[in-house]
Coordinates of C-alpha atoms in Angstrom, one line a residue:
Chain A
M1 CA -6.8 51.5 -24.9
D2 CA -10.0 53.0 -26.0
S3 CA -11.2 50.5 -27.9
I4 CA -10.7 48.1 -25.5
D5 CA -12.7 50.5 -23.1
K6 CA -15.5 50.0 -25.8
T7 CA -15.7 46.0 -26.2
L8 CA -15.3 46.0 -23.0
N9 CA -18.8 48.2 -22.5
Q10 CA -20.6 46.3 -24.2
G11 CA -19.7 42.9 -22.6
Y12 CA -17.6 41.8 -25.0
F13 CA -13.1 41.2 -24.5
P14 CA -10.7 41.5 -27.0
Q15 CA -9.4 37.9 -27.8
W16 CA -6.8 39.4 -29.3
A17 CA -5.7 40.4 -25.8
F18 CA -5.3 36.7 -24.6
G19 CA -2.4 36.2 -27.3
D20 CA -0.6 39.8 -28.1
E21 CA 2.8 40.2 -27.1
G22 CA 2.6 43.3 -26.0
V23 CA -0.8 43.4 -23.8
H24 CA 1.4 41.0 -22.0
A25 CA 4.4 42.9 -21.5
L26 CA 2.1 46.0 -20.6
E27 CA 0.1 43.6 -17.6
E28 CA 4.1 42.5 -16.4
D29 CA 4.8 46.6 -16.0
R30 CA 1.4 47.9 -14.9
I31 CA -0.2 45.0 -13.9
F32 CA 2.4 42.6 -12.0
S33 CA 4.9 44.6 -11.2
R34 CA 2.4 47.0 -9.5
T35 CA 0.2 45.1 -7.0
W36 CA -0.5 42.5 -4.0
N37 CA 1.2 39.2 -6.0
Y38 CA 0.8 36.3 -3.9
I39 CA 3.8 35.1 -2.9
G40 CA 3.1 31.9 -0.1
H41 CA 1.5 31.1 3.3
E42 CA 2.7 31.7 6.6
T43 CA 3.1 27.7 7.2
E44 CA 5.0 27.3 5.1
I45 CA 8.2 28.8 6.6
P46 CA 6.8 27.9 10.1
E47 CA 10.9 28.3 11.9
P48 CA 13.3 30.5 11.7
G49 CA 15.7 29.8 8.8
D50 CA 12.7 28.2 6.7
Y51 CA 12.9 29.3 3.2
A52 CA 11.0 29.2 -0.3
V53 CA 11.9 30.7 -3.9
R54 CA 9.3 32.1 -5.0
Y55 CA 8.7 34.4 -8.2
I56 CA 6.2 37.0 -9.4
I57 CA 6.7 37.0 -13.2
D58 CA 9.7 35.5 -13.8
D59 CA 11.7 37.3 -11.3
P60 CA 13.4 35.0 -8.2
L61 CA 12.2 35.8 -4.7
I62 CA 13.8 34.5 -1.3
F63 CA 10.2 34.2 1.0
I64 CA 11.8 33.7 4.5
R65 CA 11.6 33.7 7.9
D66 CA 14.8 35.5 9.8
E67 CA 16.1 33.8 12.7
D68 CA 14.0 37.1 14.2
G69 CA 11.0 35.1 13.5
A70 CA 9.8 38.4 10.9
V71 CA 8.7 37.2 7.2
R72 CA 10.9 38.2 4.6
V73 CA 11.0 38.8 0.7
F74 CA 14.0 39.8 -0.9
F75 CA 15.0 39.6 -4.4
N76 CA 17.3 36.9 -5.4
S77 CA 20.0 38.0 -5.9
C78 CA 23.4 39.4 -4.4
R79 CA 24.4 42.7 -3.9
H80 CA 27.9 42.6 -5.8
R81 CA 27.2 41.3 -9.1
G82 CA 23.4 40.4 -9.4
T83 CA 24.3 36.6 -9.2
K84 CA 21.4 34.5 -7.9
L85 CA 21.9 33.6 -4.2
C86 CA 19.9 30.5 -3.6
E87 CA 19.3 27.7 -6.6
T88 CA 17.6 25.5 -3.9
D89 CA 13.3 25.1 -4.5
S90 CA 13.3 25.5 0.1
G91 CA 15.0 24.6 3.1
N92 CA 16.5 26.3 5.9
T93 CA 19.3 28.6 6.7
S94 CA 20.9 30.7 8.6
H95 CA 23.0 32.7 5.8
F96 CA 23.2 32.7 2.2
R97 CA 26.8 32.5 0.6
C98 CA 27.0 34.2 -3.2
P99 CA 29.1 31.1 -4.8
Y100 CA 30.7 33.8 -7.3
H101 CA 32.5 36.0 -5.2
G102 CA 31.6 34.6 -1.1
W103 CA 29.5 38.1 -0.3
T104 CA 27.3 36.4 3.1
Y105 CA 23.9 37.5 3.7
R106 CA 22.3 36.4 7.4
N107 CA 19.0 35.5 6.5
T108 CA 17.8 39.0 7.5
G109 CA 19.4 40.4 4.8
E110 CA 22.2 41.7 6.3
L111 CA 25.3 42.2 4.6
V112 CA 28.0 39.9 7.5
G113 CA 30.9 38.9 4.8
V114 CA 32.7 40.2 2.5
P115 CA 35.9 38.2 2.3
Q116 CA 39.3 40.6 2.0
K117 CA 37.1 43.5 2.5
P118 CA 39.6 45.3 4.4
N119 CA 41.9 45.1 1.3
V120 CA 39.3 45.1 -1.2
Y121 CA 36.5 47.0 -0.2
P122 CA 38.4 49.3 2.8
G123 CA 35.5 51.9 2.1
L124 CA 32.6 49.7 1.9
D125 CA 29.5 50.4 4.1
V126 CA 27.7 46.8 3.9
C127 CA 24.5 48.3 5.8
D128 CA 24.3 49.7 2.1
W129 CA 24.2 46.4 0.4
N130 CA 22.1 44.2 2.8
L131 CA 19.4 42.1 0.2
F132 CA 17.2 43.9 -1.2
E133 CA 13.9 43.9 -0.2
L134 CA 10.3 44.0 -1.4
P135 CA 9.1 47.7 -0.6
C136 CA 5.6 46.3 -0.2
V137 CA 5.2 43.0 1.9
D138 CA 2.1 42.2 4.1
S139 CA 0.1 39.0 4.7
Y140 CA -3.5 38.8 6.3
K141 CA -4.4 35.8 7.9
G142 CA -0.7 34.1 7.0
F143 CA -1.3 34.2 3.1
V144 CA 1.8 36.5 2.7
F145 CA 1.7 39.0 -0.4
A146 CA 4.6 41.5 -2.2
S147 CA 5.1 44.4 -4.5
I148 CA 7.5 45.2 -6.6
E149 CA 6.7 49.2 -7.1
E150 CA 5.2 50.9 -4.4
G151 CA 2.7 53.1 -4.7
I152 CA -0.1 50.9 -3.8
P153 CA -2.6 51.2 -1.2
E154 CA -2.1 48.9 1.9
L155 CA -3.1 45.2 2.1
E156 CA -6.3 45.3 4.1
D157 CA -7.5 48.4 1.7
Y158 CA -6.6 46.5 -1.6
I159 CA -8.7 43.3 -0.7
G160 CA -11.1 45.2 0.6
E161 CA -13.3 44.3 3.7
D162 CA -15.3 41.2 1.6
F163 CA -12.8 39.3 0.6
Q164 CA -10.6 39.5 4.3
E165 CA -14.3 38.3 5.7
Y166 CA -14.4 35.7 3.1
I167 CA -11.0 34.2 4.3
D168 CA -12.0 35.2 7.9
I169 CA -15.3 32.4 7.1
Y170 CA -13.5 29.6 4.6
Y171 CA -9.7 30.0 5.1
D172 CA -9.5 30.9 8.4
T173 CA -12.6 29.3 9.7
T174 CA -10.8 27.4 13.0
E175 CA -9.4 28.5 16.6
Q176 CA -5.6 27.7 15.0
G177 CA -6.4 28.7 11.6
I178 CA -5.2 26.8 8.3
E179 CA -1.8 24.9 7.6
V180 CA -0.6 24.3 3.8
I181 CA -0.4 20.3 3.7
G182 CA 3.0 19.7 2.0
K183 CA 5.3 21.9 -1.0
P184 CA 2.9 23.2 -3.7
W185 CA 2.0 21.4 -7.0
R186 CA 3.6 23.3 -10.3
W187 CA 3.4 23.0 -13.8
T188 CA 2.9 24.6 -17.1
G189 CA 0.0 24.9 -19.5
D190 CA -0.6 26.3 -23.1
Y191 CA -2.5 29.0 -21.9
N192 CA -2.4 32.2 -20.9
W193 CA -3.4 33.2 -17.4
K194 CA -6.8 35.3 -17.9
A195 CA -8.5 32.4 -19.2
G196 CA -7.4 30.3 -15.5
V197 CA -8.7 33.3 -13.4
E198 CA -11.5 34.2 -16.2
N199 CA -12.4 30.5 -14.8
T200 CA -13.2 31.0 -11.0
A201 CA -14.3 34.7 -11.6
S202 CA -17.3 33.4 -12.8
D203 CA -17.5 30.3 -14.8
S204 CA -20.3 27.5 -13.7
Y205 CA -21.4 27.8 -17.0
H206 CA -18.5 25.4 -18.4
G207 CA -18.9 22.8 -15.2
P208 CA -21.5 20.0 -17.6
V209 CA -19.7 20.5 -20.4
A210 CA -15.6 20.2 -19.9
H211 CA -16.1 17.9 -17.0
A212 CA -18.7 15.8 -18.4
S213 CA -16.1 13.0 -18.5
A214 CA -16.0 13.4 -15.3
D215 CA -19.5 13.5 -14.0
E216 CA -19.8 10.0 -16.3
A217 CA -17.4 8.7 -14.3
G218 CA -18.7 9.2 -11.3
V219 CA -16.8 12.2 -9.6
L220 CA -18.5 15.2 -9.9
R221 CA -21.9 13.5 -8.0
G222 CA -24.8 15.9 -9.3
F223 CA -22.2 19.1 -8.5
S224 CA -24.2 21.1 -11.8
T225 CA -27.4 20.5 -10.5
H226 CA -26.2 20.8 -7.4
V227 CA -24.9 25.0 -8.2
E228 CA -28.2 25.2 -10.3
R229 CA -30.2 24.9 -6.9
Y230 CA -28.1 26.9 -4.7
G231 CA -26.0 29.0 -6.5
R232 CA -25.1 32.4 -5.2
R233 CA -22.8 34.1 -7.4
L234 CA -21.0 38.2 -6.3
V235 CA -22.2 40.6 -8.4
D236 CA -20.7 43.3 -6.3
T237 CA -17.8 43.7 -3.4
D238 CA -15.7 46.3 -2.2
G239 CA -12.2 45.3 -3.7
P240 CA -10.7 43.5 -7.0
T241 CA -12.3 40.1 -6.0
S242 CA -15.2 38.1 -7.3
G243 CA -16.6 34.9 -6.3
M244 CA -19.3 32.5 -6.4
F245 CA -21.2 30.5 -3.2
T246 CA -23.7 27.3 -3.3
V247 CA -25.2 27.3 0.2
A248 CA -27.4 25.3 1.0
E249 CA -31.1 26.8 2.9
S250 CA -30.7 25.2 6.1
D251 CA -28.7 22.6 7.9
E252 CA -30.8 19.8 6.2
F253 CA -29.4 18.9 3.2
E254 CA -32.0 17.5 0.7
R255 CA -29.3 15.3 -0.8
E256 CA -28.2 12.0 0.8
E257 CA -24.3 13.2 0.8
I258 CA -23.3 16.5 2.8
F259 CA -20.8 18.2 0.6
W260 CA -18.5 19.3 3.5
N261 CA -18.4 16.8 6.1
W262 CA -15.5 18.7 8.5
P263 CA -15.4 16.4 11.4
P264 CA -15.9 17.9 15.0
E265 CA -12.2 18.6 15.5
V266 CA -12.9 21.0 12.9
T267 CA -16.8 22.3 13.4
D268 CA -16.4 22.0 17.1
N269 CA -13.0 24.3 16.7
L270 CA -14.6 27.4 14.8
S271 CA -12.4 30.3 15.6
S272 CA -14.3 32.9 18.2
D273 CA -13.5 35.9 16.0
L274 CA -16.2 34.3 14.2
E275 CA -19.6 35.7 14.4
E276 CA -22.6 32.9 14.7
Y277 CA -24.1 34.0 11.1
Q278 CA -20.4 33.5 9.6
K279 CA -19.8 30.0 11.6
N280 CA -24.0 29.4 10.4
L281 CA -22.4 30.1 6.4
F282 CA -19.7 28.1 6.8
K283 CA -21.3 25.4 7.4
R284 CA -23.6 25.1 4.8
T285 CA -21.6 26.3 2.7
T286 CA -21.3 23.6 0.1
F287 CA -18.8 25.5 -2.5
A288 CA -16.7 28.5 -1.7
N289 CA -14.6 29.8 -4.8
F290 CA -13.3 33.3 -5.1
M291 CA -10.8 35.2 -6.7
L292 CA -8.3 38.6 -5.7
F293 CA -7.0 40.5 -8.8
P294 CA -5.0 39.7 -10.4
N295 CA -4.3 36.2 -11.2
L296 CA -5.1 34.2 -7.4
T297 CA -7.7 31.7 -6.5
F298 CA -9.7 30.5 -3.8
V299 CA -11.6 26.7 -4.2
H300 CA -13.0 25.6 -1.0
V301 CA -15.2 22.3 -2.0
D302 CA -15.4 18.4 -1.0
G303 CA -15.3 15.6 -3.7
V304 CA -14.0 11.8 -4.3
R305 CA -11.1 10.2 -5.3
S306 CA -12.8 7.5 -7.0
S307 CA -16.4 7.0 -7.5
D308 CA -16.8 4.8 -4.8
A309 CA -14.9 6.9 -2.8
K310 CA -16.3 8.6 0.7
P311 CA -16.0 12.9 -0.9
Y312 CA -14.1 14.5 1.5
P313 CA -13.4 18.3 1.3
F314 CA -10.7 19.8 0.3
P315 CA -9.9 23.9 0.6
F316 CA -7.4 25.0 -1.9
I317 CA -5.2 28.0 -3.3
R318 CA -3.9 28.2 -7.1
L319 CA -2.4 30.9 -8.4
H320 CA -1.9 31.7 -12.2
R321 CA 1.9 32.8 -12.9
P322 CA 1.9 34.1 -16.6
I323 CA 5.3 33.3 -18.6
G324 CA 4.1 34.2 -21.7
P325 CA 1.2 34.7 -23.3
D326 CA 0.4 31.8 -24.4
E327 CA 1.7 30.2 -21.3
T328 CA 1.2 30.2 -17.4
E329 CA 2.4 27.8 -14.5
I330 CA 0.2 26.7 -12.0
W331 CA 0.6 26.7 -8.4
L332 CA -1.6 24.9 -6.2
W333 CA -1.1 24.4 -2.6
A334 CA -3.1 22.0 -0.4
T335 CA -4.2 23.4 2.5
A336 CA -6.6 22.1 5.6
P337 CA -7.2 23.6 9.2
K338 CA -4.9 22.9 12.0
E339 CA -7.4 21.2 13.9
A340 CA -8.1 18.2 11.4
P341 CA -7.3 14.9 12.2
E342 CA -4.4 13.8 10.5
E343 CA -6.6 11.3 8.9
T344 CA -8.8 14.2 7.3
K345 CA -5.7 15.7 6.6
K346 CA -4.4 12.9 4.4
K347 CA -7.6 12.4 2.6
A348 CA -8.2 16.3 1.5
Y349 CA -4.7 16.2 0.6
E350 CA -5.6 12.6 -1.6
T351 CA -8.4 14.0 -2.9
L352 CA -7.4 17.1 -4.3
Q353 CA -4.5 15.2 -6.0
A354 CA -6.9 13.5 -7.5
T355 CA -8.8 16.0 -9.0
F356 CA -7.0 19.3 -9.4
S357 CA -3.5 18.4 -9.3
P358 CA -1.7 17.6 -12.6
S359 CA -3.1 14.2 -13.4
G360 CA -6.0 15.1 -12.0
N361 CA -10.3 14.3 -13.3
I362 CA -11.3 17.8 -12.8
I363 CA -8.3 20.6 -14.1
P364 CA -6.8 18.8 -17.4
D365 CA -10.1 19.4 -18.7
D366 CA -10.2 22.9 -17.9
I367 CA -6.7 23.5 -19.2
A368 CA -7.4 21.8 -22.4
S369 CA -10.2 24.5 -22.7
W370 CA -7.9 27.2 -21.5
S371 CA -4.9 26.2 -24.1
K372 CA -7.5 26.2 -27.0
L373 CA -9.1 29.5 -25.8
T374 CA -5.5 30.6 -25.9
N375 CA -4.7 29.6 -29.5
P376 CA -6.4 31.0 -31.8
A377 CA -6.3 34.4 -29.8
S378 CA -2.7 35.8 -31.1
S379 CA -4.1 34.6 -35.0
Q380 CA -4.0 37.7 -37.1
V381 CA -7.8 37.2 -37.8
A382 CA -8.5 37.9 -34.2
K383 CA -6.1 41.4 -34.0
K384 CA -7.0 42.7 -38.0
H385 CA -10.8 42.2 -37.1
D386 CA -10.7 43.3 -33.4
L387 CA -13.2 40.1 -33.1
P388 CA -15.2 40.6 -30.0
L389 CA -15.6 37.5 -27.3
N390 CA -18.9 37.8 -25.3
A391 CA -18.9 37.8 -21.9
K392 CA -22.5 39.3 -21.8
M393 CA -24.0 36.4 -20.0
G394 CA -26.3 37.6 -17.3
R395 CA -26.3 41.5 -18.5
E396 CA -29.4 43.6 -18.3
D397 CA -29.6 44.2 -21.8
L398 CA -29.4 40.3 -22.9
S399 CA -31.1 39.2 -19.6
G400 CA -32.8 41.8 -17.8
P401 CA -32.4 43.3 -14.6
L402 CA -29.9 41.7 -12.2
E403 CA -31.4 39.9 -9.7
I404 CA -30.2 40.6 -5.9
A405 CA -30.3 37.9 -3.9
E406 CA -31.6 39.6 -1.1
D407 CA -31.3 36.8 1.7
W408 CA -28.0 36.3 0.9
E409 CA -26.3 36.5 3.9
G410 CA -22.2 36.8 2.8
P411 CA -20.1 39.8 2.3
G412 CA -20.6 41.6 -1.1
V413 CA -24.0 41.7 -3.0
A414 CA -24.7 38.4 -4.3
G415 CA -27.3 38.1 -7.3
D416 CA -30.1 35.5 -7.9
D417 CA -28.8 33.5 -10.6
N418 CA -26.4 31.1 -10.8
I419 CA -25.2 30.8 -14.5
S420 CA -23.5 34.4 -15.3
E421 CA -20.5 35.9 -16.3
I422 CA -20.7 38.5 -14.5
G423 CA -17.5 37.9 -12.3
I424 CA -15.4 37.5 -15.6
R425 CA -16.9 41.3 -16.4
R426 CA -15.9 42.5 -12.8
F427 CA -12.4 40.7 -13.5
H428 CA -12.2 42.1 -17.3
R429 CA -12.6 45.8 -15.5
M430 CA -10.4 45.1 -13.0
W431 CA -7.6 44.1 -15.8
Y432 CA -8.5 47.6 -17.9
N433 CA -8.5 49.1 -14.5
A434 CA -5.0 48.6 -13.9
L435 CA -3.4 48.2 -17.8
S436 CA -5.0 51.6 -18.5
E437 CA -3.6 53.6 -16.3
T438 CA 0.5 55.1 -16.4
D439 CA 0.2 56.5 -13.0
I440 CA -0.7 53.7 -10.5
D441 CA -2.0 57.0 -8.1
D442 CA -5.2 56.9 -11.3
V443 CA -5.9 53.2 -10.9
S444 CA -9.3 52.2 -9.4
W445 CA -9.3 49.6 -7.8
E446 CA -12.9 48.8 -7.0
V447 CA -15.4 47.9 -10.1
N448 CA -18.6 49.1 -9.9
L449 CA -22.5 47.4 -10.4
E450 CA -23.3 49.6 -13.4
E451 CA -20.2 49.0 -15.2
V452 CA -20.5 45.0 -15.6
Q453 CA -24.3 45.4 -15.7
Chain B
M1 CA 24.4 -14.0 -14.2
I2 CA 23.9 -17.3 -12.0
D3 CA 21.0 -19.3 -13.8
G4 CA 17.9 -18.3 -14.0
E5 CA 18.8 -14.7 -13.4
Y6 CA 18.9 -14.2 -17.1
E7 CA 15.5 -15.1 -17.6
T8 CA 14.0 -13.1 -15.1
H9 CA 16.1 -9.7 -17.1
I10 CA 14.3 -10.8 -20.6
D11 CA 10.8 -11.2 -19.0
C12 CA 11.1 -7.9 -17.7
V13 CA 12.1 -6.3 -20.3
N14 CA 9.9 -7.8 -22.1
F15 CA 6.8 -7.0 -20.0
L16 CA 8.1 -3.8 -19.5
N17 CA 8.2 -3.2 -23.0
R18 CA 4.9 -4.9 -23.9
E19 CA 2.9 -2.3 -21.1
A20 CA 4.7 0.7 -22.6
E21 CA 3.5 -0.1 -26.2
I22 CA -0.3 -1.0 -24.5
L23 CA -0.1 2.5 -23.0
D24 CA 1.2 4.8 -25.9
E25 CA -1.3 2.9 -28.1
G26 CA -3.8 4.0 -25.4
R27 CA -5.4 0.7 -24.7
L28 CA -6.4 1.4 -21.3
E29 CA -8.1 -1.9 -20.1
E30 CA -5.2 -3.8 -21.2
W31 CA -3.2 -2.1 -18.6
F32 CA -6.1 -2.0 -16.5
D33 CA -5.3 -5.5 -16.3
L34 CA -1.8 -5.7 -16.1
L35 CA -2.1 -3.9 -11.9
S36 CA -2.5 -5.8 -8.8
R37 CA -5.5 -5.1 -7.3
D38 CA -3.9 -3.5 -4.5
I39 CA -1.4 -1.1 -6.2
E40 CA -0.3 1.3 -4.7
Y41 CA 1.2 4.2 -8.2
K42 CA 3.2 7.1 -7.0
A43 CA 4.8 9.5 -8.4
P44 CA 6.7 12.5 -5.3
I45 CA 6.6 15.8 -6.3
R46 CA 10.6 16.6 -6.5
E47 CA 12.4 19.8 -4.9
R48 CA 16.1 21.2 -5.5
K49 CA 18.0 20.8 -3.0
D50 CA 21.7 20.6 -1.5
S51 CA 22.3 17.0 -1.4
R52 CA 20.2 14.3 -3.8
T53 CA 19.3 12.0 -1.2
E54 CA 16.5 15.2 -0.1
E55 CA 15.0 16.3 -2.9
F56 CA 12.1 13.7 -3.1
T57 CA 9.4 15.2 -1.0
E58 CA 7.6 12.6 1.2
N59 CA 4.1 13.5 1.6
S60 CA 3.9 15.4 -1.9
Y61 CA 2.9 13.8 -4.8
Y62 CA 2.1 13.7 -8.9
F63 CA 0.6 10.9 -9.0
L64 CA -1.2 8.7 -5.7
E65 CA -3.0 6.2 -6.9
N66 CA -4.5 3.0 -5.9
I67 CA -6.7 0.5 -8.3
E68 CA -10.0 2.4 -7.7
S69 CA -8.3 6.1 -9.0
I70 CA -7.3 4.1 -11.3
R71 CA -9.9 2.8 -12.4
T72 CA -12.1 6.1 -12.4
R73 CA -9.0 8.4 -14.4
I74 CA -9.6 5.6 -17.1
D75 CA -13.2 5.5 -17.0
K76 CA -12.6 9.6 -17.5
N77 CA -10.6 9.8 -20.1
E78 CA -12.1 7.5 -22.6
H79 CA -15.2 8.8 -22.0
E80 CA -16.0 10.5 -25.6
Y81 CA -16.4 13.9 -24.0
S82 CA -13.0 14.3 -22.2
V83 CA -11.4 17.5 -23.4
S84 CA -7.8 16.9 -21.7
T85 CA -8.1 13.1 -24.4
N86 CA -10.2 13.9 -27.1
P87 CA -8.3 13.8 -29.8
P88 CA -6.2 11.2 -28.0
E89 CA -2.2 12.5 -27.7
H90 CA 0.5 11.0 -29.5
E91 CA 2.4 9.3 -26.7
C92 CA 5.6 7.8 -27.2
R93 CA 7.2 6.0 -23.9
M94 CA 10.9 4.8 -24.3
V95 CA 11.6 2.3 -21.9
T96 CA 14.8 1.7 -21.3
N97 CA 17.8 1.2 -17.8
V98 CA 16.2 -1.9 -17.2
R99 CA 18.1 -3.5 -14.0
V100 CA 16.9 -6.3 -11.7
I101 CA 17.6 -5.1 -8.2
N102 CA 16.3 -8.2 -5.8
Q103 CA 14.1 -11.0 -6.5
S104 CA 12.0 -13.6 -4.5
E105 CA 9.8 -16.5 -5.1
D106 CA 6.9 -14.0 -6.1
K107 CA 8.1 -10.7 -6.6
I108 CA 10.7 -8.5 -8.2
N109 CA 11.9 -5.4 -7.7
V110 CA 13.0 -4.2 -11.4
V111 CA 14.3 -0.5 -11.7
S112 CA 13.7 0.9 -15.5
R113 CA 13.9 4.5 -17.2
V114 CA 11.4 6.1 -19.1
L115 CA 12.1 8.8 -21.6
Y116 CA 8.1 10.0 -21.8
R117 CA 7.2 12.1 -24.8
V118 CA 3.5 13.5 -25.4
V119 CA 2.5 15.6 -27.8
T120 CA -0.8 17.4 -27.7
I121 CA -3.4 18.8 -29.8
D122 CA -3.7 19.7 -33.2
Q123 CA -1.0 20.9 -35.4
D124 CA 1.7 19.3 -31.9
R125 CA 0.5 22.3 -30.2
S126 CA 2.5 20.9 -27.3
D127 CA 5.6 18.9 -27.7
R128 CA 7.0 17.6 -24.6
I129 CA 10.1 15.9 -23.2
L130 CA 9.9 14.3 -19.1
T131 CA 12.2 11.2 -18.6
C132 CA 11.8 9.3 -15.1
R133 CA 13.4 6.8 -13.1
R134 CA 10.6 4.0 -11.9
E135 CA 10.8 1.7 -9.0
D136 CA 8.6 -1.6 -9.8
V137 CA 7.2 -4.7 -7.6
L138 CA 5.8 -7.2 -10.1
C139 CA 4.1 -10.1 -8.9
R140 CA 4.1 -13.3 -11.0
D141 CA 1.4 -13.8 -12.5
G142 CA 1.5 -17.4 -14.1
N143 CA 3.5 -17.0 -17.7
S144 CA 3.4 -13.0 -16.8
F145 CA 3.5 -10.3 -14.4
K146 CA 1.1 -8.1 -13.0
I147 CA 2.8 -4.4 -10.7
S148 CA 1.6 -4.2 -7.7
E149 CA 3.9 -1.1 -6.8
R150 CA 5.3 1.7 -8.9
V151 CA 7.1 4.7 -7.7
V152 CA 7.9 7.3 -10.3
Y153 CA 11.5 9.9 -9.7
F154 CA 10.5 12.4 -12.4
D155 CA 14.1 14.6 -13.3
Q156 CA 12.1 17.6 -13.1
S157 CA 10.8 19.8 -9.8
G158 CA 8.5 22.0 -11.8
L159 CA 6.8 19.7 -14.4
S160 CA 6.1 20.8 -18.1
G161 CA 2.6 20.3 -18.6
G162 CA 0.0 17.7 -16.4
F163 CA -0.8 14.1 -17.5
T164 CA -3.6 12.4 -19.1
G165 CA -1.2 9.3 -19.3
F166 CA 0.4 7.2 -16.7
I167 CA 4.1 6.8 -16.7

């Protein structure tokens, strides 16, 4: 751990940590088992009895709205012999019945049926054998999180006020809030989960190169130039978060096309909980891109389905579920404000499908890059020579003092440089902080600016 | 078989086999010419459900394409700097179980199954197989056909890998 700390202090990252089985096991134990993992959005289970099967690492969970209307997250395992209860991906049910011996649970988790109980289990107190519910389940603005272990901070303390505000502005913008559209996409890639999260944390450097083909095909519409001009990168927040935004200087965009063209049904119904400066920030933002440790990313941008199509905004949520050091399953959810007209929601979905879905024009080039990053990491060469990867871009010893964007109106502190790896360094520190402590109480969830600059 | 049905069946088999070969060899411009300008090309997301009939969603898709989106995808994937397709993947599409379900003077409904193997990146690092059922509407076009509609039904709910190619 000490040698990793030293490497991070120099603005580097140990290459072998992207491909090591031991690191992966430690991440499962010290990160994914004891943190707020994203489970789903409340709008995915709108009615009592609605459920979806979700995962923390490979642990199967039932994400359900019980008959009393409460959102629950249960371990998908019968309390009798541990048999997996629910083998369908989603649905609606009042009860779960184990196929092995017939133990039956209400969707509230209560054990209500034990076949032949008076003969076989006369002394059994069913109250002691309800479905196991994860000890920490909470939600913020409809985003439901859960933790396998206790002892972590309350959800709102964990995510911090800055991140809450980004959700409020970009993912709870209107009076009625957002809803998930359709079912999530799920697909695997041969890459380490950290590569995917790094990309959202702070990587605008890759845009002109990894997405050159999409650019030439007419998909990016000058996006990289836009980032250069209007980019603001988070350099400090009050939680395990990072991100990047592009915000036009005024309502008058110099470009012919406005990036975000949400219709009046959305822009005339901004939430009364938002203050004026927050509403203005939303209207002038053209790219909002932020991550929550460990593996949840948010991107609110617009794009096109084809080179001659009209652009539409499509806010989405993405999770990198770790399967092994060289394998990750991506979950992708399309969202839109509830007030948006059906046609806008349809266009948002189509545009996301054409860009960031498994067959899209954008994400396959990212995943191919992450896979190429992951492959050499499990080598003896990287391990024996402790090869450092370079995440120094924007650091003081390379680029001079950090210039803070004094005019940044959003929460957190933003830097004026729009191409920097400071967010990646922040993510590396979050990772190290969680990994290096045996005791959850000793984990620091905030990253100080001095540590990464 | 009634007179004419056998010929239609053979024509469809030959067409689908030729299409598979064109795609396997990455001849995307030739494949583009096999598509109707008003093509609808879809692959609904599948979930595990209690009943087979409910498994395919009605509003969620792995592919949801029209001729313009296919054109842009081809332009993007054929570019020399396309990271995911350069170097090109090795693809193999085995088309089988071809049946003509219905035909009229100008349209044929044909179903088929495809075993799609794709080996990605150097040293054959990723080698995966997907299977699917396809429902096509083919329009007669001289001695050949154009594909005017295709729905792909995958045999997986979560996919093992994404797609740079068309099925």
